[in-house]
Amino acid sequence: MATALPQRYLHPVAQLLSGSLVERLRRRDRAAFTELCHSHRDRLYAIALSVLRDREEARDALQDTLTSAWRSIDQLQDDTALGAWLGRIVLNHARMRLRSRRRKPMELVDDFETWFSADGHRASDPPVWPRADDAIDRARFANRLGELAAGLPEELHVVWALADVQHLSMQEIVDLTGLHLANVKTRLHRARLLLRERLGAEIGRPA
Amino acid sequence: MTCKELTERVMAFRDRELPLSTRLSLQFHAAMCPCCRNLLTSYDTLVEMSAELADVQVPDELAREFDDMILTAMRPPT
Ligand SMILES: [Zn+2]
């Protein structure tokens, strides 16, 4: 990490040799950049894929990310957390691709309020899900879940994908999205409720 | 607690973030309300199912072309 002496006290050659990864990157050291890309490859691809759910698009988002990272490398600060920096770039590219994709006609709408009557009770009984230990075709349901999730509003979809598919911690999601923790939680909960309602309507039986 | 209030608190309940008194009234409501019991179990099922969507491995093809992708990234903009 940080060198013991401030950089200005070191001989230029020593500076070159002692440079941290961030310092090497700021000098546009190609080997350092290659090293950086390799060490973050799997995580960046996983983030892109969880948001886009399409391998080709995730690959393209990853390429965009590497290109943006190389071009904005001058902006790195000594204390830049490289993982979070790259994570934000890949998430931005994935979101741009998600937005430009044609939306499904059956977009899930946040109709939470309509599920309840004025006294706060369920207006109509939601379908009963098969129990988790029933012999259900989990792979098929999971697949359908992925399709339904693509119809979520983008701001809910991204948080859901990072939290529930990618299993990132709440703090990682806060760092990646720049949202407040409370906001991340609210979005995740809304996304889950919508998906549960919608998938339940397909796989559940009437109450 | 109403069904709506319970629905709003499912995540906090699962994450053990509710104060004891709220937790108890939630559990009391769920014991009385099949609808909300159904919500609690299906919410868990949904979260488990979502994790199954994760693709753990980078495809071989991507791994093979990754060095080329890095070179492409470092090419000056045309
Ligand atoms: Zn209820």
mmCIF file with all atom_site columns, N, CA, C and O and ligand atoms in Angstrom, chain A residues 121-122, chain B residues 2-4 6 29 33-37, ligand 1:
data_model
loop_
_atom_site.group_PDB
_atom_site.id
_atom_site.type_symbol
_atom_site.label_atom_id
_atom_site.label_alt_id
_atom_site.label_comp_id
_atom_site.label_asym_id
_atom_site.label_entity_id
_atom_site.label_seq_id
_atom_site.pdbx_PDB_ins_code
_atom_site.Cartn_x
_atom_site.Cartn_y
_atom_site.Cartn_z
_atom_site.occupancy
_atom_site.B_iso_or_equiv
_atom_site.pdbx_formal_charge
_atom_site.auth_seq_id
_atom_site.auth_comp_id
_atom_site.auth_asym_id
_atom_site.auth_atom_id
_atom_site.pdbx_PDB_model_num
ATOM   1  N  N  . HIS A 1 121 ? -55.539 -4.387  5.477  1.00 0.00 ? 121 HIS A N  1
ATOM   2  C  CA . HIS A 1 121 ? -55.536 -5.832  5.268  1.00 0.00 ? 121 HIS A CA 1
ATOM   3  C  C  . HIS A 1 121 ? -55.487 -6.166  3.778  1.00 0.00 ? 121 HIS A C  1
ATOM   4  O  O  . HIS A 1 121 ? -55.802 -5.333  2.939  1.00 0.00 ? 121 HIS A O  1
ATOM   5  N  N  . ARG A 1 122 ? -55.050 -7.373  3.492  1.00 0.00 ? 122 ARG A N  1
ATOM   6  C  CA . ARG A 1 122 ? -54.947 -7.790  2.088  1.00 0.00 ? 122 ARG A CA 1
ATOM   7  C  C  . ARG A 1 122 ? -56.313 -7.674  1.429  1.00 0.00 ? 122 ARG A C  1
ATOM   8  O  O  . ARG A 1 122 ? -57.289 -8.214  1.923  1.00 0.00 ? 122 ARG A O  1
ATOM   9  N  N  . THR B 2 2   ? -51.142 -4.587  10.896 1.00 0.00 ? 2   THR B N  1
ATOM   10 C  CA . THR B 2 2   ? -51.970 -4.966  9.747  1.00 0.00 ? 2   THR B CA 1
ATOM   11 C  C  . THR B 2 2   ? -51.125 -5.758  8.736  1.00 0.00 ? 2   THR B C  1
ATOM   12 O  O  . THR B 2 2   ? -49.905 -5.811  8.840  1.00 0.00 ? 2   THR B O  1
ATOM   13 N  N  . CYS B 2 3   ? -51.817 -6.337  7.746  1.00 0.00 ? 3   CYS B N  1
ATOM   14 C  CA . CYS B 2 3   ? -51.108 -7.050  6.680  1.00 0.00 ? 3   CYS B CA 1
ATOM   15 C  C  . CYS B 2 3   ? -50.124 -6.113  5.974  1.00 0.00 ? 3   CYS B C  1
ATOM   16 O  O  . CYS B 2 3   ? -49.005 -6.499  5.628  1.00 0.00 ? 3   CYS B O  1
ATOM   17 N  N  . LYS B 2 4   ? -50.560 -4.900  5.766  1.00 0.00 ? 4   LYS B N  1
ATOM   18 C  CA . LYS B 2 4   ? -49.710 -3.940  5.058  1.00 0.00 ? 4   LYS B CA 1
ATOM   19 C  C  . LYS B 2 4   ? -48.452 -3.635  5.870  1.00 0.00 ? 4   LYS B C  1
ATOM   20 O  O  . LYS B 2 4   ? -47.343 -3.624  5.338  1.00 0.00 ? 4   LYS B O  1
ATOM   21 N  N  . LEU B 2 6   ? -47.120 -5.482  8.111  1.00 0.00 ? 6   LEU B N  1
ATOM   22 C  CA . LEU B 2 6   ? -46.272 -6.683  8.115  1.00 0.00 ? 6   LEU B CA 1
ATOM   23 C  C  . LEU B 2 6   ? -45.499 -6.770  6.803  1.00 0.00 ? 6   LEU B C  1
ATOM   24 O  O  . LEU B 2 6   ? -44.276 -7.000  6.797  1.00 0.00 ? 6   LEU B O  1
ATOM   25 N  N  . HIS B 2 29  ? -49.316 -11.560 14.432 1.00 0.00 ? 29  HIS B N  1
ATOM   26 C  CA . HIS B 2 29  ? -50.175 -11.368 13.257 1.00 0.00 ? 29  HIS B CA 1
ATOM   27 C  C  . HIS B 2 29  ? -50.053 -12.571 12.311 1.00 0.00 ? 29  HIS B C  1
ATOM   28 O  O  . HIS B 2 29  ? -51.056 -13.104 11.835 1.00 0.00 ? 29  HIS B O  1
ATOM   29 N  N  . CYS B 2 33  ? -52.848 -15.002 10.558 1.00 0.00 ? 33  CYS B N  1
ATOM   30 C  CA . CYS B 2 33  ? -53.174 -14.627 9.177  1.00 0.00 ? 33  CYS B CA 1
ATOM   31 C  C  . CYS B 2 33  ? -52.468 -15.543 8.160  1.00 0.00 ? 33  CYS B C  1
ATOM   32 O  O  . CYS B 2 33  ? -51.260 -15.420 7.967  1.00 0.00 ? 33  CYS B O  1
ATOM   33 N  N  . PRO B 2 34  ? -53.204 -16.435 7.509  1.00 0.00 ? 34  PRO B N  1
ATOM   34 C  CA . PRO B 2 34  ? -52.593 -17.355 6.536  1.00 0.00 ? 34  PRO B CA 1
ATOM   35 C  C  . PRO B 2 34  ? -51.905 -16.619 5.386  1.00 0.00 ? 34  PRO B C  1
ATOM   36 O  O  . PRO B 2 34  ? -50.843 -17.028 4.916  1.00 0.00 ? 34  PRO B O  1
ATOM   37 N  N  . CYS B 2 35  ? -52.528 -15.522 4.986  1.00 0.00 ? 35  CYS B N  1
ATOM   38 C  CA . CYS B 2 35  ? -51.982 -14.681 3.921  1.00 0.00 ? 35  CYS B CA 1
ATOM   39 C  C  . CYS B 2 35  ? -50.547 -14.257 4.225  1.00 0.00 ? 35  CYS B C  1
ATOM   40 O  O  . CYS B 2 35  ? -49.655 -14.329 3.392  1.00 0.00 ? 35  CYS B O  1
ATOM   41 N  N  . CYS B 2 36  ? -50.348 -13.778 5.423  1.00 0.00 ? 36  CYS B N  1
ATOM   42 C  CA . CYS B 2 36  ? -49.039 -13.261 5.808  1.00 0.00 ? 36  CYS B CA 1
ATOM   43 C  C  . CYS B 2 36  ? -48.049 -14.387 6.099  1.00 0.00 ? 36  CYS B C  1
ATOM   44 O  O  . CYS B 2 36  ? -46.853 -14.242 5.867  1.00 0.00 ? 36  CYS B O  1
ATOM   45 N  N  . ARG B 2 37  ? -48.561 -15.517 6.590  1.00 0.00 ? 37  ARG B N  1
ATOM   46 C  CA . ARG B 2 37  ? -47.678 -16.682 6.752  1.00 0.00 ? 37  ARG B CA 1
ATOM   47 C  C  . ARG B 2 37  ? -47.139 -17.099 5.387  1.00 0.00 ? 37  ARG B C  1
ATOM   48 O  O  . ARG B 2 37  ? -45.971 -17.391 5.211  1.00 0.00 ? 37  ARG B O  1
HETATM 49 ZN ZN . ZN  C 3 .   ? -51.958 -10.494 7.336  1.00 0.00 ? 1   ZN  C ZN 1
#
